[in-house]
GROMACS .gro file of N, CA and C in nm:
model
  423
    1MET      N    1   1.606  -3.105   4.831
    1MET     CA    2   1.626  -3.198   4.660
    1MET      C    3   1.739  -3.266   4.708
    2LYS      N    4   1.702  -3.416   4.660
    2LYS     CA    5   1.904  -3.351   4.670
    2LYS      C    6   1.964  -3.429   4.515
    3GLY      N    7   2.005  -3.345   4.434
    3GLY     CA    8   2.071  -3.420   4.401
    3GLY      C    9   1.982  -3.361   4.229
    4GLY      N   10   1.898  -3.349   4.306
    4GLY     CA   11   1.774  -3.312   4.150
    4GLY      C   12   1.788  -3.216   4.078
    5ASN      N   13   1.740  -3.172   4.000
    5ASN     CA   14   1.757  -3.044   3.883
    5ASN      C   15   1.544  -3.007   3.918
    6SER      N   16   1.631  -2.909   3.930
    6SER     CA   17   1.419  -2.803   3.916
    6SER      C   18   1.355  -2.811   3.813
    7LYS      N   19   1.255  -2.773   3.799
    7LYS     CA   20   1.148  -2.718   3.720
    7LYS      C   21   1.202  -2.673   3.577
    8SER      N   22   1.304  -2.530   3.634
    8SER     CA   23   1.329  -2.415   3.576
    8SER      C   24   1.472  -2.503   3.547
    9ASP      N   25   1.548  -2.522   3.629
    9ASP     CA   26   1.637  -2.572   3.524
    9ASP      C   27   1.607  -2.675   3.396
   10SER      N   28   1.517  -2.719   3.384
   10SER     CA   29   1.499  -2.853   3.234
   10SER      C   30   1.456  -2.729   3.209
   11ARG      N   31   1.351  -2.641   3.186
   11ARG     CA   32   1.278  -2.593   3.100
   11ARG      C   33   1.415  -2.501   3.005
   12ASN      N   34   1.518  -2.421   3.098
   12ASN     CA   35   1.620  -2.338   3.003
   12ASN      C   36   1.738  -2.447   2.908
   13SER      N   37   1.742  -2.506   3.003
   13SER     CA   38   1.769  -2.613   2.949
   13SER      C   39   1.720  -2.679   2.806
   14LYS      N   40   1.656  -2.673   2.833
   14LYS     CA   41   1.563  -2.710   2.650
   14LYS      C   42   1.495  -2.630   2.546
   15LEU      N   43   1.472  -2.469   2.628
   15LEU     CA   44   1.517  -2.365   2.522
   15LEU      C   45   1.630  -2.323   2.463
   16SER      N   46   1.748  -2.369   2.533
   16SER     CA   47   1.878  -2.346   2.477
   16SER      C   48   1.945  -2.443   2.428
   17VAL      N   49   1.858  -2.516   2.399
   17VAL     CA   50   1.877  -2.620   2.265
   17VAL      C   51   1.837  -2.620   2.180
   18ASN      N   52   1.690  -2.563   2.126
   18ASN     CA   53   1.636  -2.540   2.057
   18ASN      C   54   1.556  -2.409   2.022
   19LYS      N   55   1.720  -2.326   1.960
   19LYS     CA   56   1.745  -2.185   1.948
   19LYS      C   57   1.716  -2.238   1.734
   20LYS      N   58   1.678  -2.174   1.739
   20LYS     CA   59   1.593  -2.107   1.624
   20LYS      C   60   1.636  -1.959   1.577
   21PRO      N   61   1.664  -1.909   1.404
   21PRO     CA   62   1.707  -1.775   1.403
   21PRO      C   63   1.570  -1.692   1.437
   22THR      N   64   1.563  -1.523   1.481
   22THR     CA   65   1.494  -1.498   1.566
   22THR      C   66   1.436  -1.427   1.369
   23LYS      N   67   1.340  -1.310   1.385
   23LYS     CA   68   1.281  -1.254   1.316
   23LYS      C   69   1.384  -1.157   1.209
   24ALA      N   70   1.442  -1.052   1.319
   24ALA     CA   71   1.500  -1.008   1.356
   24ALA      C   72   1.652  -1.032   1.236
   25SER      N   73   1.728  -1.151   1.273
   25SER     CA   74   1.773  -1.159   1.116
   25SER      C   75   1.745  -1.190   1.004
   26LYS      N   76   1.630  -1.215   0.969
   26LYS     CA   77   1.555  -1.276   0.889
   26LYS      C   78   1.493  -1.084   0.821
   27ALA      N   79   1.502  -0.997   0.878
   27ALA     CA   80   1.466  -0.870   0.858
   27ALA      C   81   1.552  -0.817   0.813
   28ALA      N   82   1.656  -0.881   0.784
   28ALA     CA   83   1.797  -0.747   0.821
   28ALA      C   84   1.847  -0.763   0.614
   29ALA      N   85   1.697  -0.898   0.602
   29ALA     CA   86   1.793  -0.904   0.463
   29ALA      C   87   1.677  -0.809   0.403
   30LYS      N   88   1.593  -0.730   0.412
   30LYS     CA   89   1.455  -0.734   0.353
   30LYS      C   90   1.557  -0.617   0.238
   31ASP      N   91   1.498  -0.615   0.135
   31ASP     CA   92   1.521  -0.474   0.017
   31ASP      C   93   1.460  -0.340   0.065
   32PRO      N   94   1.474  -0.214   0.143
   32PRO     CA   95   1.443  -0.079   0.153
   32PRO      C   96   1.359  -0.040  -0.011
   33ASN      N   97   1.376  -0.123  -0.128
   33ASN     CA   98   1.367  -0.039  -0.306
   33ASN      C   99   1.229  -0.089  -0.255
   34LYS      N  100   1.176  -0.230  -0.190
   34LYS     CA  101   1.062  -0.340  -0.254
   34LYS      C  102   0.958  -0.264  -0.233
   35PRO      N  103   0.845  -0.252  -0.361
   35PRO     CA  104   0.725  -0.219  -0.286
   35PRO      C  105   0.649  -0.271  -0.269
   36LYS      N  106   0.605  -0.193  -0.112
   36LYS     CA  107   0.498  -0.302   0.014
   36LYS      C  108   0.364  -0.351  -0.083
   37ARG      N  109   0.339  -0.444  -0.034
   37ARG     CA  110   0.260  -0.501  -0.096
   37ARG      C  111   0.064  -0.424  -0.045
   38PRO      N  112  -0.003  -0.479  -0.165
   38PRO     CA  113  -0.122  -0.349  -0.134
   38PRO      C  114  -0.199  -0.358  -0.005
   39ALA      N  115  -0.328  -0.285   0.030
   39ALA     CA  116  -0.363  -0.330   0.161
   39ALA      C  117  -0.517  -0.428   0.092
   40SER      N  118  -0.525  -0.484   0.137
   40SER     CA  119  -0.597  -0.594   0.145
   40SER      C  120  -0.823  -0.490   0.152
   41ALA      N  121  -0.911  -0.552   0.092
   41ALA     CA  122  -1.076  -0.490   0.071
   41ALA      C  123  -1.032  -0.415   0.270
   42PHE      N  124  -1.041  -0.515   0.355
   42PHE     CA  125  -1.069  -0.465   0.493
   42PHE      C  126  -0.985  -0.351   0.540
   43PHE      N  127  -0.897  -0.333   0.463
   43PHE     CA  128  -0.773  -0.249   0.525
   43PHE      C  129  -0.803  -0.107   0.454
   44VAL      N  130  -0.864  -0.107   0.338
   44VAL     CA  131  -0.887  -0.004   0.250
   44VAL      C  132  -0.987   0.031   0.338
   45PHE      N  133  -1.132  -0.066   0.379
   45PHE     CA  134  -1.238   0.033   0.472
   45PHE      C  135  -1.166   0.032   0.591
   46MET      N  136  -1.086   0.044   0.645
   46MET     CA  137  -1.063   0.092   0.808
   46MET      C  138  -1.025   0.199   0.837
   47GLU      N  139  -0.922   0.245   0.661
   47GLU     CA  140  -0.891   0.382   0.628
   47GLU      C  141  -1.012   0.414   0.653
   48ASP      N  142  -1.101   0.498   0.554
   48ASP     CA  143  -1.236   0.525   0.635
   48ASP      C  144  -1.313   0.576   0.736
   49PHE      N  145  -1.289   0.371   0.828
   49PHE     CA  146  -1.376   0.405   0.971
   49PHE      C  147  -1.290   0.451   1.034
   50ARG      N  148  -1.175   0.457   1.018
   50ARG     CA  149  -1.114   0.552   1.104
   50ARG      C  150  -1.094   0.635   1.128
   51GLN      N  151  -1.118   0.776   1.017
   51GLN     CA  152  -1.187   0.871   0.998
   51GLN      C  153  -1.347   0.919   1.046
   52THR      N  154  -1.360   0.856   1.019
   52THR     CA  155  -1.527   0.846   1.087
   52THR      C  156  -1.564   0.826   1.215
   53TYR      N  157  -1.434   0.711   1.242
   53TYR     CA  158  -1.513   0.713   1.432
   53TYR      C  159  -1.454   0.779   1.516
   54LYS      N  160  -1.346   0.867   1.457
   54LYS     CA  161  -1.245   0.953   1.489
   54LYS      C  162  -1.355   1.060   1.521
   55LYS      N  163  -1.402   1.103   1.440
   55LYS     CA  164  -1.534   1.167   1.411
   55LYS      C  165  -1.623   1.218   1.574
   56GLU      N  166  -1.641   1.097   1.482
   56GLU     CA  167  -1.822   1.090   1.642
   56GLU      C  168  -1.746   0.979   1.812
   57HIS      N  169  -1.645   0.954   1.767
   57HIS     CA  170  -1.554   0.930   1.942
   57HIS      C  171  -1.388   0.997   1.932
   58PRO      N  172  -1.426   1.200   1.949
   58PRO     CA  173  -1.319   1.255   1.916
   58PRO      C  174  -1.215   1.210   2.065
   59SER      N  175  -1.294   1.144   2.184
   59SER     CA  176  -1.190   1.130   2.312
   59SER      C  177  -1.155   0.992   2.367
   60ASN      N  178  -1.181   0.913   2.206
   60ASN     CA  179  -1.159   0.818   2.227
   60ASN      C  180  -1.046   0.714   2.152
   61LYS      N  181  -0.877   0.751   2.245
   61LYS     CA  182  -0.714   0.754   2.199
   61LYS      C  183  -0.718   0.531   2.174
   62SER      N  184  -0.832   0.451   2.169
   62SER     CA  185  -0.774   0.396   2.181
   62SER      C  186  -0.817   0.295   2.042
   63VAL      N  187  -0.627   0.250   2.054
   63VAL     CA  188  -0.671   0.168   1.853
   63VAL      C  189  -0.709   0.071   1.898
   64ALA      N  190  -0.699  -0.011   1.975
   64ALA     CA  191  -0.765  -0.138   1.995
   64ALA      C  192  -0.921  -0.135   1.946
   65ALA      N  193  -0.960  -0.038   2.030
   65ALA     CA  194  -1.184  -0.009   2.057
   65ALA      C  195  -1.231   0.021   1.860
   66VAL      N  196  -1.063   0.101   1.850
   66VAL     CA  197  -1.105   0.166   1.696
   66VAL      C  198  -1.134   0.021   1.610
   67GLY      N  199  -0.992  -0.052   1.551
   67GLY     CA  200  -0.995  -0.180   1.558
   67GLY      C  201  -1.103  -0.321   1.528
   68LYS      N  202  -1.099  -0.287   1.684
   68LYS     CA  203  -1.238  -0.406   1.691
   68LYS      C  204  -1.421  -0.364   1.713
   69ALA      N  205  -1.420  -0.253   1.661
   69ALA     CA  206  -1.570  -0.199   1.629
   69ALA      C  207  -1.537  -0.172   1.455
   70GLY      N  208  -1.428  -0.089   1.407
   70GLY     CA  209  -1.456  -0.156   1.300
   70GLY      C  210  -1.447  -0.292   1.185
   71GLY      N  211  -1.396  -0.409   1.329
   71GLY     CA  212  -1.400  -0.531   1.278
   71GLY      C  213  -1.536  -0.602   1.245
   72GLU      N  214  -1.633  -0.571   1.360
   72GLU     CA  215  -1.782  -0.593   1.388
   72GLU      C  216  -1.828  -0.537   1.269
   73LYS      N  217  -1.816  -0.371   1.235
   73LYS     CA  218  -1.892  -0.320   1.077
   73LYS      C  219  -1.865  -0.364   0.967
   74TRP      N  220  -1.711  -0.489   0.945
   74TRP     CA  221  -1.723  -0.505   0.851
   74TRP      C  222  -1.800  -0.633   0.830
   75LYS      N  223  -1.800  -0.690   0.955
   75LYS     CA  224  -1.885  -0.873   0.906
   75LYS      C  225  -1.991  -0.806   0.918
   76SER      N  226  -2.054  -0.717   0.926
   76SER     CA  227  -2.211  -0.678   0.926
   76SER      C  228  -2.271  -0.615   0.809
   77LEU      N  229  -2.115  -0.560   0.713
   77LEU     CA  230  -2.166  -0.546   0.583
   77LEU      C  231  -2.193  -0.647   0.503
   78SER      N  232  -2.304  -0.592   0.418
   78SER     CA  233  -2.335  -0.700   0.216
   78SER      C  234  -2.186  -0.731   0.209
   79ASP      N  235  -2.216  -0.845   0.106
   79ASP     CA  236  -2.115  -0.773   0.045
   79ASP      C  237  -2.143  -0.712  -0.093
   80SER      N  238  -2.232  -0.668  -0.106
   80SER     CA  239  -2.296  -0.552  -0.228
   80SER      C  240  -2.216  -0.440  -0.131
   81GLU      N  241  -2.212  -0.357   0.001
   81GLU     CA  242  -2.148  -0.240   0.067
   81GLU      C  243  -1.977  -0.284   0.058
   82LYS      N  244  -1.941  -0.400   0.009
   82LYS     CA  245  -1.783  -0.390   0.064
   82LYS      C  246  -1.778  -0.410  -0.038
   83ALA      N  247  -1.844  -0.444  -0.170
   83ALA     CA  248  -1.788  -0.435  -0.297
   83ALA      C  249  -1.659  -0.267  -0.349
   84PRO      N  250  -1.704  -0.144  -0.264
   84PRO     CA  251  -1.570  -0.044  -0.360
   84PRO      C  252  -1.548  -0.077  -0.251
   85TYR      N  253  -1.475  -0.139  -0.169
   85TYR     CA  254  -1.351  -0.165  -0.077
   85TYR      C  255  -1.286  -0.250  -0.114
   86VAL      N  256  -1.369  -0.329  -0.171
   86VAL     CA  257  -1.289  -0.486  -0.340
   86VAL      C  258  -1.183  -0.410  -0.418
   87ALA      N  259  -1.274  -0.336  -0.470
   87ALA     CA  260  -1.244  -0.262  -0.622
   87ALA      C  261  -1.144  -0.149  -0.545
   88LYS      N  262  -1.136  -0.106  -0.497
   88LYS     CA  263  -1.016  -0.048  -0.432
   88LYS      C  264  -0.902  -0.098  -0.430
   89ALA      N  265  -0.915  -0.208  -0.308
   89ALA     CA  266  -0.827  -0.288  -0.308
   89ALA      C  267  -0.773  -0.392  -0.468
   90ASP      N  268  -0.871  -0.438  -0.492
   90ASP     CA  269  -0.842  -0.462  -0.651
   90ASP      C  270  -0.725  -0.369  -0.730
   91LYS      N  271  -0.758  -0.247  -0.740
   91LYS     CA  272  -0.685  -0.110  -0.814
   91LYS      C  273  -0.536  -0.124  -0.796
   92ARG      N  274  -0.576  -0.116  -0.657
   92ARG     CA  275  -0.417  -0.157  -0.558
   92ARG      C  276  -0.324  -0.306  -0.620
   93LYS      N  277  -0.430  -0.358  -0.577
   93LYS     CA  278  -0.334  -0.546  -0.669
   93LYS      C  279  -0.246  -0.462  -0.752
   94VAL      N  280  -0.323  -0.410  -0.831
   94VAL     CA  281  -0.245  -0.426  -1.036
   94VAL      C  282  -0.149  -0.374  -0.986
   95GLU      N  283  -0.166  -0.226  -0.932
   95GLU     CA  284  -0.034  -0.129  -0.954
   95GLU      C  285   0.090  -0.229  -0.893
   96TYR      N  286   0.000  -0.279  -0.746
   96TYR     CA  287   0.120  -0.389  -0.740
   96TYR      C  288   0.220  -0.414  -0.765
   97GLU      N  289   0.146  -0.595  -0.872
   97GLU     CA  290   0.185  -0.576  -0.963
   97GLU      C  291   0.278  -0.577  -1.056
   98LYS      N  292   0.203  -0.387  -1.102
   98LYS     CA  293   0.289  -0.327  -1.234
   98LYS      C  294   0.452  -0.297  -1.115
   99THR      N  295   0.377  -0.224  -1.043
   99THR     CA  296   0.557  -0.188  -1.000
   99THR      C  297   0.652  -0.337  -0.914
  100MET      N  298   0.611  -0.451  -0.921
  100MET     CA  299   0.689  -0.512  -0.856
  100MET      C  300   0.689  -0.634  -1.039
  101LYS      N  301   0.670  -0.626  -1.154
  101LYS     CA  302   0.695  -0.632  -1.280
  101LYS      C  303   0.872  -0.557  -1.274
  102ALA      N  304   0.798  -0.449  -1.273
  102ALA     CA  305   0.919  -0.333  -1.251
  102ALA      C  306   1.049  -0.331  -1.195
  103TYR      N  307   1.065  -0.388  -1.064
  103TYR     CA  308   1.129  -0.466  -0.944
  103TYR      C  309   1.209  -0.530  -0.949
  104ASN      N  310   1.133  -0.626  -1.003
  104ASN     CA  311   1.216  -0.774  -1.058
  104ASN      C  312   1.263  -0.769  -1.172
  105LYS      N  313   1.243  -0.695  -1.281
  105LYS     CA  314   1.315  -0.650  -1.376
  105LYS      C  315   1.440  -0.552  -1.368
  106LYS      N  316   1.422  -0.478  -1.225
  106LYS     CA  317   1.547  -0.373  -1.201
  106LYS      C  318   1.579  -0.459  -1.143
  107LEU      N  319   1.644  -0.511  -1.079
  107LEU     CA  320   1.672  -0.656  -0.993
  107LEU      C  321   1.731  -0.777  -1.137
  108GLU      N  322   1.697  -0.824  -1.246
  108GLU     CA  323   1.718  -0.898  -1.348
  108GLU      C  324   1.874  -0.889  -1.353
  109GLU      N  325   1.807  -0.714  -1.405
  109GLU     CA  326   1.977  -0.671  -1.487
  109GLU      C  327   2.049  -0.634  -1.376
  110GLY      N  328   2.031  -0.609  -1.291
  110GLY     CA  329   2.213  -0.606  -1.159
  110GLY      C  330   2.203  -0.428  -1.124
  111PRO      N  331   2.294  -0.393  -1.049
  111PRO     CA  332   2.337  -0.274  -1.005
  111PRO      C  333   2.428  -0.289  -1.176
  112LYS      N  334   2.359  -0.122  -1.196
  112LYS     CA  335   2.443  -0.053  -1.304
  112LYS      C  336   2.527   0.050  -1.247
  113GLY      N  337   2.662   0.039  -1.164
  113GLY     CA  338   2.797   0.180  -1.119
  113GLY      C  339   2.721   0.162  -0.951
  114ASP      N  340   2.645   0.085  -0.909
  114ASP     CA  341   2.555   0.132  -0.815
  114ASP      C  342   2.752   0.113  -0.696
  115GLU      N  343   2.773  -0.014  -0.737
  115GLU     CA  344   2.877   0.009  -0.644
  115GLU      C  345   3.017   0.182  -0.645
  116GLU      N  346   2.981   0.168  -0.780
  116GLU     CA  347   3.092   0.254  -0.803
  116GLU      C  348   3.010   0.371  -0.808
  117SER      N  349   2.873   0.406  -0.775
  117SER     CA  350   2.926   0.536  -0.748
  117SER      C  351   2.944   0.670  -0.732
  118ASP      N  352   2.887   0.757  -0.852
  118ASP     CA  353   2.983   0.910  -0.793
  118ASP      C  354   2.971   0.971  -0.767
  119ASP      N  355   2.897   0.988  -0.600
  119ASP     CA  356   2.901   1.008  -0.478
  119ASP      C  357   2.991   0.945  -0.404
  120LYS      N  358   3.028   1.091  -0.395
  120LYS     CA  359   3.173   1.051  -0.267
  120LYS      C  360   3.156   1.078  -0.138
  121SER      N  361   3.197   1.052  -0.083
  121SER     CA  362   3.219   0.973   0.095
  121SER      C  363   3.252   1.084   0.129
  122VAL      N  364   3.296   1.194   0.268
  122VAL     CA  365   3.327   1.279   0.299
  122VAL      C  366   3.503   1.297   0.306
  123SER      N  367   3.542   1.136   0.343
  123SER     CA  368   3.684   1.126   0.324
  123SER      C  369   3.707   1.119   0.144
  124GLU      N  370   3.674   1.048   0.125
  124GLU     CA  371   3.770   1.109  -0.026
  124GLU      C  372   3.830   1.277  -0.087
  125VAL      N  373   3.623   1.300  -0.041
  125VAL     CA  374   3.655   1.420  -0.072
  125VAL      C  375   3.737   1.521   0.004
  126SER      N  376   3.775   1.533   0.159
  126SER     CA  377   3.871   1.548   0.176
  126SER      C  378   4.011   1.500   0.185
  127GLU      N  379   4.059   1.386   0.109
  127GLU     CA  380   4.228   1.335   0.060
  127GLU      C  381   4.216   1.403  -0.084
  128GLU      N  382   4.131   1.446  -0.176
  128GLU     CA  383   4.138   1.502  -0.302
  128GLU      C  384   4.233   1.642  -0.320
  129GLU      N  385   4.070   1.648  -0.162
  129GLU     CA  386   4.094   1.911  -0.129
  129GLU      C  387   4.243   1.856  -0.094
  130ASP      N  388   4.293   1.730   0.008
  130ASP     CA  389   4.450   1.705   0.060
  130ASP      C  390   4.556   1.733  -0.002
  131ALA      N  391   4.519   1.659  -0.214
  131ALA     CA  392   4.604   1.619  -0.239
  131ALA      C  393   4.657   1.775  -0.337
  132ASP      N  394   4.525   1.875  -0.344
  132ASP     CA  395   4.526   1.931  -0.474
  132ASP      C  396   4.599   2.050  -0.343
  133ASP      N  397   4.601   2.086  -0.229
  133ASP     CA  398   4.660   2.129  -0.130
  133ASP      C  399   4.797   2.161  -0.161
  134ARG      N  400   4.850   1.977  -0.160
  134ARG     CA  401   5.011   1.930  -0.134
  134ARG      C  402   5.034   2.034  -0.265
  135SER      N  403   4.976   1.937  -0.454
  135SER     CA  404   5.031   1.995  -0.562
  135SER      C  405   5.039   2.123  -0.563
  136ASP      N  406   4.916   2.260  -0.469
  136ASP     CA  407   4.945   2.360  -0.485
  136ASP      C  408   5.101   2.482  -0.440
  137GLU      N  409   5.120   2.378  -0.350
  137GLU     CA  410   5.226   2.446  -0.222
  137GLU      C  411   5.363   2.355  -0.317
  138GLU      N  412   5.403   2.283  -0.407
  138GLU     CA  413   5.501   2.254  -0.457
  138GLU      C  414   5.471   2.335  -0.551
  139GLU      N  415   5.371   2.388  -0.663
  139GLU     CA  416   5.392   2.411  -0.754
  139GLU      C  417   5.441   2.635  -0.710
  140ASP      N  418   5.413   2.658  -0.575
  140ASP     CA  419   5.530   2.779  -0.494
  140ASP      C  420   5.637   2.767  -0.469
  141ASP      N  421   5.647   2.665  -0.471
  141ASP     CA  422   5.855   2.662  -0.431
  141ASP      C  423   5.906   2.671  -0.524
   0.00000   0.00000   0.00000
């Protein structure tokens, strides 16, 4: 090739030009105290289905096989058979909404002394002990 770029060179240059922020950088901003979203009716169903499937197939260790079998079973269920799972999911959703309201209210109020907590780090405690030891030594002199 005379002076031409290979396909791999052009692909690499295209990839490096359009860099977007990754999910990892967005994940760092998540609050660990935020309540988790409730499970959908399907996932409530899968909680029960996994237990029964493992009893029927104890030698099967494949997560994909359990998921595939659960999906097929869910599709074959009628609306009346899905109703208890939908009801459980709705109940969890109501509880989640209550906890989210409390969480959001707590956020709006702002941190109450969180920045200056009563918990002292190890270095602060050792510095105070050192200061106490020094003052005791001065009193003895």
